[in-house]
Short mmCIF file of C-alpha atoms in Angstrom, two decimals:
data_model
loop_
_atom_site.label_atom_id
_atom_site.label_comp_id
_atom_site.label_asym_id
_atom_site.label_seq_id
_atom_site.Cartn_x
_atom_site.Cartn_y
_atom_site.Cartn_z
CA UNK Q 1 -199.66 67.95 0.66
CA UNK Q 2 -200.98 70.16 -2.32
CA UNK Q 3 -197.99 71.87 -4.23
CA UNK Q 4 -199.41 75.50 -3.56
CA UNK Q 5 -199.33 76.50 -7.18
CA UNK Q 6 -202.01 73.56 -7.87
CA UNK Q 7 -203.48 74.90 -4.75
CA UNK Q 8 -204.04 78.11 -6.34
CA UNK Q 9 -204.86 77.26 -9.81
CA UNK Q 10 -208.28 79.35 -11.20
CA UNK Q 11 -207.18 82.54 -8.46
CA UNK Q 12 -206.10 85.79 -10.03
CA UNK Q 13 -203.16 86.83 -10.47
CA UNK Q 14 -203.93 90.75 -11.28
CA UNK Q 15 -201.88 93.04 -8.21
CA UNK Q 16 -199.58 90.83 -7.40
CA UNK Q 17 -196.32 91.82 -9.39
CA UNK Q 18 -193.33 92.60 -7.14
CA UNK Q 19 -192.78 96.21 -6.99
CA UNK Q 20 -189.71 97.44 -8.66
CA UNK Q 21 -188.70 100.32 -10.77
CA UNK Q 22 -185.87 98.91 -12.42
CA UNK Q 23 -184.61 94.99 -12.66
CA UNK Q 24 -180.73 94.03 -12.34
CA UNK Q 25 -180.08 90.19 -13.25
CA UNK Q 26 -176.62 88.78 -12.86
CA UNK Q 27 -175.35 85.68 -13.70
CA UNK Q 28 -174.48 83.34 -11.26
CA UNK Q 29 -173.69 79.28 -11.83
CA UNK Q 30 -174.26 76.87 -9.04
CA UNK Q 31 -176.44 75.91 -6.91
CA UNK Q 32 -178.90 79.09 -4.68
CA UNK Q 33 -180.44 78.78 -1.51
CA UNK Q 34 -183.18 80.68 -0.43
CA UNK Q 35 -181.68 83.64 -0.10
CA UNK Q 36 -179.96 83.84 -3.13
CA UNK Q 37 -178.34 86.68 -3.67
CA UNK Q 38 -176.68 85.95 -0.22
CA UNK Q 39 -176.42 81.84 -0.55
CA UNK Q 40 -174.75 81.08 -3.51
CA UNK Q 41 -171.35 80.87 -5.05
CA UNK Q 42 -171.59 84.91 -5.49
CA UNK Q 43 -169.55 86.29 -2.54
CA UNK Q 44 -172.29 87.20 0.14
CA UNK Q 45 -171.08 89.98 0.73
CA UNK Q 46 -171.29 91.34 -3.02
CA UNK Q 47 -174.62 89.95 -2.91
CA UNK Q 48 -175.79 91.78 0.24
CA UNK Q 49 -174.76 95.33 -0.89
CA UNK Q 50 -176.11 94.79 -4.75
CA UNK Q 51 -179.45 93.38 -3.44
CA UNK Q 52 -179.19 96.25 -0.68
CA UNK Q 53 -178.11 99.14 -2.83
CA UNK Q 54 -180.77 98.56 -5.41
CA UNK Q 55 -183.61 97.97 -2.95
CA UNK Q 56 -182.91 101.09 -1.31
CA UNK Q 57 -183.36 102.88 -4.85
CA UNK Q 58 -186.42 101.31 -5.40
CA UNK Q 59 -185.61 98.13 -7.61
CA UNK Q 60 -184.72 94.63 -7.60
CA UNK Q 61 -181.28 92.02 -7.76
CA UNK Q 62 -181.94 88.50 -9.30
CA UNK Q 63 -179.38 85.99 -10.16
CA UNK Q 64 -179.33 84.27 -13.48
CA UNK Q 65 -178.07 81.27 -14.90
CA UNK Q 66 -178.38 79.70 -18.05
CA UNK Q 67 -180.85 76.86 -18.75
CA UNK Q 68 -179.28 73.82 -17.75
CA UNK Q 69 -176.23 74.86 -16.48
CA UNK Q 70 -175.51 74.36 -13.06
CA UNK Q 71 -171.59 73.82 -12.66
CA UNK Q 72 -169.99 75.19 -9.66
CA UNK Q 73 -167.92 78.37 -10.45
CA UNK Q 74 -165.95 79.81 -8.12
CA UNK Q 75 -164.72 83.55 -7.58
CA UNK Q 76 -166.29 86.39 -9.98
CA UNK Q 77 -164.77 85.95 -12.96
CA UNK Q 78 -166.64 87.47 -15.84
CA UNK Q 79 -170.55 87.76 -15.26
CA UNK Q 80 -173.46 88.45 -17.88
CA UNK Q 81 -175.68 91.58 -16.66
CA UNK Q 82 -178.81 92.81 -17.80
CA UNK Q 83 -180.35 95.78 -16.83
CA UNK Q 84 -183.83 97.22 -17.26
CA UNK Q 85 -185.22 100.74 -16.61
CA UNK Q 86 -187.64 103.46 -17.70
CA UNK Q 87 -190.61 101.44 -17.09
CA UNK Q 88 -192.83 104.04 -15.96
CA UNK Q 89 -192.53 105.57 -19.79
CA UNK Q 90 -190.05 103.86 -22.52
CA UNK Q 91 -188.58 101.00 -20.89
CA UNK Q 92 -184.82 100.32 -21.93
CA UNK Q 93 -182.32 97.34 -22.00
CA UNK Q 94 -178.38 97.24 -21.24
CA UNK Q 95 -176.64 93.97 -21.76
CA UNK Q 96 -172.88 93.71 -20.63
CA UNK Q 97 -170.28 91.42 -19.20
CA UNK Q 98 -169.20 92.41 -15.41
CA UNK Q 99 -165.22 91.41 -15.59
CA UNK Q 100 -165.02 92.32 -11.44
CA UNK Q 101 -167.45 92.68 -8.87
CA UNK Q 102 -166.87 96.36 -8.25
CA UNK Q 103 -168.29 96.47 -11.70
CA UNK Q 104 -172.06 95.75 -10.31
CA UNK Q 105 -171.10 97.92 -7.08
CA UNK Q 106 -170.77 100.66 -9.35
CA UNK Q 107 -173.84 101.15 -11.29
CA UNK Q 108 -175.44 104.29 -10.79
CA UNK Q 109 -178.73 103.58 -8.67
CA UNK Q 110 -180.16 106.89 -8.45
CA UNK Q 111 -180.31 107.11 -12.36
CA UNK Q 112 -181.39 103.59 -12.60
CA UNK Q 113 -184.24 104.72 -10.13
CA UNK Q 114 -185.29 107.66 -12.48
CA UNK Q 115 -184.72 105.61 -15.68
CA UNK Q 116 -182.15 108.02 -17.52
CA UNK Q 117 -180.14 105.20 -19.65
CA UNK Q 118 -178.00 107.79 -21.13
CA UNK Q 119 -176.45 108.66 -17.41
CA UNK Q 120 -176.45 104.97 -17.07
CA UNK Q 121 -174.47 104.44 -20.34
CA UNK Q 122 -171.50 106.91 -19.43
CA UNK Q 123 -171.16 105.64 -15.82
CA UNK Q 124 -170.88 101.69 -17.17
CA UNK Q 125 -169.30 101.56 -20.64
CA UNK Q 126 -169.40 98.03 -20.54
CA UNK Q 127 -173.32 98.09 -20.89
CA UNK Q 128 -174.89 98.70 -24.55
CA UNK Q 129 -178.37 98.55 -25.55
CA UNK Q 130 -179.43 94.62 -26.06
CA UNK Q 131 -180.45 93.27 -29.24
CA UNK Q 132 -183.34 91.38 -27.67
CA UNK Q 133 -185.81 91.02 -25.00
CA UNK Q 134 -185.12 88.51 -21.95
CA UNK Q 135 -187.54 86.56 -20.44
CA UNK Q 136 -186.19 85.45 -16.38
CA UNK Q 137 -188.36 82.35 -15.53
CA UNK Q 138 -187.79 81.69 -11.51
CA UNK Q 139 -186.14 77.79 -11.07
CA UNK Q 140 -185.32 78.07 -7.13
CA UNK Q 141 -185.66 75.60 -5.59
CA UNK Q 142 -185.34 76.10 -2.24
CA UNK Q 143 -187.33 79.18 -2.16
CA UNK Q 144 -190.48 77.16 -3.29
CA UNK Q 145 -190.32 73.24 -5.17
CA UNK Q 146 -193.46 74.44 -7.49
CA UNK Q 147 -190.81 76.67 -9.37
CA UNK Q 148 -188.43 74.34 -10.02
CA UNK Q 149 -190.58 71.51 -11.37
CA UNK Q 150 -192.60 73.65 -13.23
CA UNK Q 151 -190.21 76.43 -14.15
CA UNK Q 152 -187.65 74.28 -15.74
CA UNK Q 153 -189.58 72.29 -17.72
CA UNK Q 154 -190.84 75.54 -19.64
CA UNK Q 155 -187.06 77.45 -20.24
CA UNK Q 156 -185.88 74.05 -21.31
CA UNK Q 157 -188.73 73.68 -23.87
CA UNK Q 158 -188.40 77.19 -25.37
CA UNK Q 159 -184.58 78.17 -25.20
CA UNK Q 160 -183.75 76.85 -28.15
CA UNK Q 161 -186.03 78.43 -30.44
CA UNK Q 162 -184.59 82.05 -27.82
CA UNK Q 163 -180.65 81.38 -27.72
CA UNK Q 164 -179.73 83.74 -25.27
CA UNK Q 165 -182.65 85.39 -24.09
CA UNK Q 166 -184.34 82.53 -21.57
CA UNK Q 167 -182.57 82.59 -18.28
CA UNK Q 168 -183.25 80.31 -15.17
CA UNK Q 169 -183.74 83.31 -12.45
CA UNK Q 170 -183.69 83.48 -8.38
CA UNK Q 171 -187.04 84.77 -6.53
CA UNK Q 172 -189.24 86.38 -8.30
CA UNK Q 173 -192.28 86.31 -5.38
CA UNK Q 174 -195.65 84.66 -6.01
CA UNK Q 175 -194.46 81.07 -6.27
CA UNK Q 176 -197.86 80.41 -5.69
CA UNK Q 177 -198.40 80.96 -9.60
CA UNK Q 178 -195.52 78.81 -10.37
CA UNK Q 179 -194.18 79.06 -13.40
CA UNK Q 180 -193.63 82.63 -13.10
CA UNK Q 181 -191.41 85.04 -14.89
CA UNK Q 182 -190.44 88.40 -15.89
CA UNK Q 183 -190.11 89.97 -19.33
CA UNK Q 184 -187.03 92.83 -19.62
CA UNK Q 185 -187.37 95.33 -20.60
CA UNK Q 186 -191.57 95.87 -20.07
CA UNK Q 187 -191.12 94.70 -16.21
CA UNK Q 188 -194.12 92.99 -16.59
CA UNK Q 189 -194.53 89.81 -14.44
CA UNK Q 190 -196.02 86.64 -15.60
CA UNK Q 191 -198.10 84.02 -13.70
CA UNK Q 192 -198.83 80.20 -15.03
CA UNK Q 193 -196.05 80.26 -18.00
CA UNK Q 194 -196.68 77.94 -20.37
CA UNK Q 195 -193.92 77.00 -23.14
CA UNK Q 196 -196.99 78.69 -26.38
CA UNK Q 197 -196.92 81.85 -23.65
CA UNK Q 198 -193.19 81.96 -22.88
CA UNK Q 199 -192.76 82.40 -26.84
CA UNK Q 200 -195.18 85.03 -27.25
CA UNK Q 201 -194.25 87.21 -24.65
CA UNK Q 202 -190.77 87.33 -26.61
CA UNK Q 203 -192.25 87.68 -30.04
CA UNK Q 204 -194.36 90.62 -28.53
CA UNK Q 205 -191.64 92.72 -26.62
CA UNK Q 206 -189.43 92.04 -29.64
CA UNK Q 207 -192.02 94.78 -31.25
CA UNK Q 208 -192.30 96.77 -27.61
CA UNK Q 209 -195.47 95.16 -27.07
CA UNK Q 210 -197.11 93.13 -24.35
CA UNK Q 211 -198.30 89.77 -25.45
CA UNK Q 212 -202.40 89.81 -25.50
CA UNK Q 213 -202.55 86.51 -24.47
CA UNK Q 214 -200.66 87.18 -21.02
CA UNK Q 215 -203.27 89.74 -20.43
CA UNK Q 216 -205.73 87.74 -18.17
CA UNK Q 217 -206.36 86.93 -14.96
CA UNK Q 218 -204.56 84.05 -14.73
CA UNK Q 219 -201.43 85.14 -15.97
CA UNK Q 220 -201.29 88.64 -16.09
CA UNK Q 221 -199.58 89.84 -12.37
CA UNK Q 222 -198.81 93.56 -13.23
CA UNK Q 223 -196.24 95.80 -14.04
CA UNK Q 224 -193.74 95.97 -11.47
CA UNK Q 225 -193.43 99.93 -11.76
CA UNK Q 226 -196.76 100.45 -9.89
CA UNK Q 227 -197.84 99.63 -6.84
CA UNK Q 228 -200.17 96.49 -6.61
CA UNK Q 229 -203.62 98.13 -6.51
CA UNK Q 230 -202.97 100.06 -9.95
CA UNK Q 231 -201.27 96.94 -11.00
CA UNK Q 232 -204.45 94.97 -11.28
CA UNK Q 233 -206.25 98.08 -12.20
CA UNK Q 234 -204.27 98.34 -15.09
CA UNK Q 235 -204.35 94.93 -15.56
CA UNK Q 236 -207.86 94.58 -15.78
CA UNK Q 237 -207.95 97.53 -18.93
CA UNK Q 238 -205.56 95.98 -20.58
CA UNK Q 239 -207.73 92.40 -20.55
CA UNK Q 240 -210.93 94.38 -21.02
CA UNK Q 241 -210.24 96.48 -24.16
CA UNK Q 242 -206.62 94.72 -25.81
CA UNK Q 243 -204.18 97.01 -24.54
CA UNK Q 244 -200.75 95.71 -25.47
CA UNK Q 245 -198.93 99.02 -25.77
CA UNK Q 246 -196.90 99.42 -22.53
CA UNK Q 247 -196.85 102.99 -23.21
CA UNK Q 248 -200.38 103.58 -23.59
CA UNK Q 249 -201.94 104.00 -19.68
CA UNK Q 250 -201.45 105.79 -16.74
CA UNK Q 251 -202.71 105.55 -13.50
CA UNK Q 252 -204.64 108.55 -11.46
CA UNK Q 253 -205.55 107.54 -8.02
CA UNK Q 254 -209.54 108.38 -7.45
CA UNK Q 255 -211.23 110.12 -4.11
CA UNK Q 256 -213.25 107.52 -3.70
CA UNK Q 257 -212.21 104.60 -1.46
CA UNK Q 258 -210.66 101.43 -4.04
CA UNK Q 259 -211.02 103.36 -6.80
CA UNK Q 260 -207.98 104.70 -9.44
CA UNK Q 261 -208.84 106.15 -12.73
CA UNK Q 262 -207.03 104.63 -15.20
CA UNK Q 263 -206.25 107.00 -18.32
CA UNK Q 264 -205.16 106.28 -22.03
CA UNK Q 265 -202.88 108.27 -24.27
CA UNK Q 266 -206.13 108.44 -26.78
CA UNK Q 267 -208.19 110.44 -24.27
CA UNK Q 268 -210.33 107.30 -22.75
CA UNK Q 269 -210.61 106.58 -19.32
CA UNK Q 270 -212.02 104.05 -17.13
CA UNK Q 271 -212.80 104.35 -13.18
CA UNK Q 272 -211.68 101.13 -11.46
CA UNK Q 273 -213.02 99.48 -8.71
CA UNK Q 274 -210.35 97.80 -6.69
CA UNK Q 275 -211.04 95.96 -3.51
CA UNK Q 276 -209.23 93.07 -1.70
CA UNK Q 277 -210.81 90.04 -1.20
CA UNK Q 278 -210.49 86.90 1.01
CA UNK Q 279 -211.22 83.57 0.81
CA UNK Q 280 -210.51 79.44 2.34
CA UNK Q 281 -207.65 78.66 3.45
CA UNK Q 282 -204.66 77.81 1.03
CA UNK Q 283 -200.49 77.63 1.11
CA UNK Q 284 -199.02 80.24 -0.66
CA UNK Q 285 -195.82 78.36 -0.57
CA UNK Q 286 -195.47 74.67 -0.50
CA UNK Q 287 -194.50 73.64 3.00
CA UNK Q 288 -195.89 76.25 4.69
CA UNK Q 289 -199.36 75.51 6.49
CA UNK Q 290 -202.67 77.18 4.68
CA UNK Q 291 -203.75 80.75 5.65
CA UNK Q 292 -206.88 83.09 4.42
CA UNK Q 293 -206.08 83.03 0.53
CA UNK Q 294 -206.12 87.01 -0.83
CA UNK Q 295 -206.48 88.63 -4.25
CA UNK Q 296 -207.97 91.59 -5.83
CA UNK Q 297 -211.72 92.11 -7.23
CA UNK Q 298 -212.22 94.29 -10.05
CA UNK Q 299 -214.60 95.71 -11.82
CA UNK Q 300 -215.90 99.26 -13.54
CA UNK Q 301 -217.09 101.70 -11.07
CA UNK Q 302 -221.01 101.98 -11.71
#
């Protein structure tokens, strides 16, 4: 059988970032399962009422671990956290150590969900503002087999030259554009990660920026702050006219049917033709059987 990434190899990627307003990662050693946050070493429990907190304020729980390291730890103990917000406008970094669960229990969702760091800062003093940009490249396994034999091979290659800022992560979604990743703190999700790309999406948020060449269809999957079609509308400006300041556009949904107006800080604007599109049959995880492949068409409104 076809590993589904090959599969889907030459099909955008535009739209198809998860939705999320804010990203918690926290490290976690050992072996996951599918469900990770709720089949690992991490007390299940813990797991359940992080992932569930967060997803009922609008964001997203992934585990962590760093490249390579896969020893079986058990109980808490101290945990690395990173935590992004603000994407919608300036997007912002904590770093910290968690030295007890109730630690992650405890951050404030509701300010997380409106991006104010500064109300984040005072409820978790054992955050600060991190020196560097992350990038989370998804390595489980037994969600999908494409991101594990083609995620690892990528953080191993370009850790070294990123000491501390390439973590192995749980589920990201779209396996089916294995490798795939996130950059913190710009929330932007990556399709097709290559090693060159991996290195300048970090040399590029190091400056706030995006990296131009992860603005295309085939890597580009959105910003996780909008919803998917103003994700690939977005997307598609970005590719069209070099857009790498996060910053820079806004969205404006349109009257007309698959359209959203996409505005930029300079005055420009561009009317966006969004529609979904279907096409042969293909697995969008390996495993599973084929079904009508899907993906956004876009294109200036005439």
């Amino acid at each position: 059988m076809t590993a589904c990434s090959i599969a889907w190899e030459g099909l955008p990627a535009f739209g198809t970032a998860t939705v999320a307003q804010f990203w918690v990662a926290l490290e976690q050693p050992g072996p996951w399962g599918r469900e990770a946050l709720t089949e690992s070493h991490l007390d299940p429990a813990l797991g359940r009422a992080v992932g569930d907190e967060a997803a009922a304020a609008g964001g997203r729980v992934l585990l962590m671990r760093a490249p390579g390291h896969h020893a079986v730890e058990e109980g808490f103990a101290s945990r690395r956290v990173f935590v992004a917000g603000g994407l919608a406008g300036d997007p912002w970094l904590l770093e910290g150590v968690a030295l007890a669960p109730d630690a992650v229990l405890r951050l404030p969702w509701d300010d997380l969900a409106v991006g104010d760091r500064d109300a984040v800062l005072a409820a978790c003093p054992w955050l600060r503002p991190a020196r560097h940009p992350v990038l989370l490249v998804c390595t489980n396994s037994k969600r999908d087999v494409c991101c594990a034999l083609r995620g690892r091979p990528v953080v191993q290659d370009v850790t070294a030259r990123y000491p501390g800022q390439v973590w192995e992560c749980s589920h990201t979604g779209g396996h089916r554009f294995a490798p795939t990743g996130v950059v913190l703190p710009l929330g932007q999700l990556l399709a097709r990660l290559t090693p060159g790309l991996a290195a300048q999406v970090l040399d590029a948020a190091a400056s706030g920026q995006l990296a131009a060449a992860a603005l295309t269809p085939a890597h580009d999957r959105g910003r996780s702050h909008l919803p998917p079609a103003w994700q690939a509308a977005e997307s598609w400006v970005r590719a069209e006219a070099g857009i790498t300041d996060p910053a820079a556009l806004w969205c404006e949904p349109d009257p007309e049917e698959h359209t959203v107006v996409v505005r930029h800080v300079d005055g420009r604007g561009w009317a966006v033709r969004v529609r979904p599109r279907e096409g042969g049959p293909l697995p969008d995880s390996c495993g599973k059987a084929p079904k009508p492949s899907a993906w956004f068409a876009v294109e200036p409104r005439g």
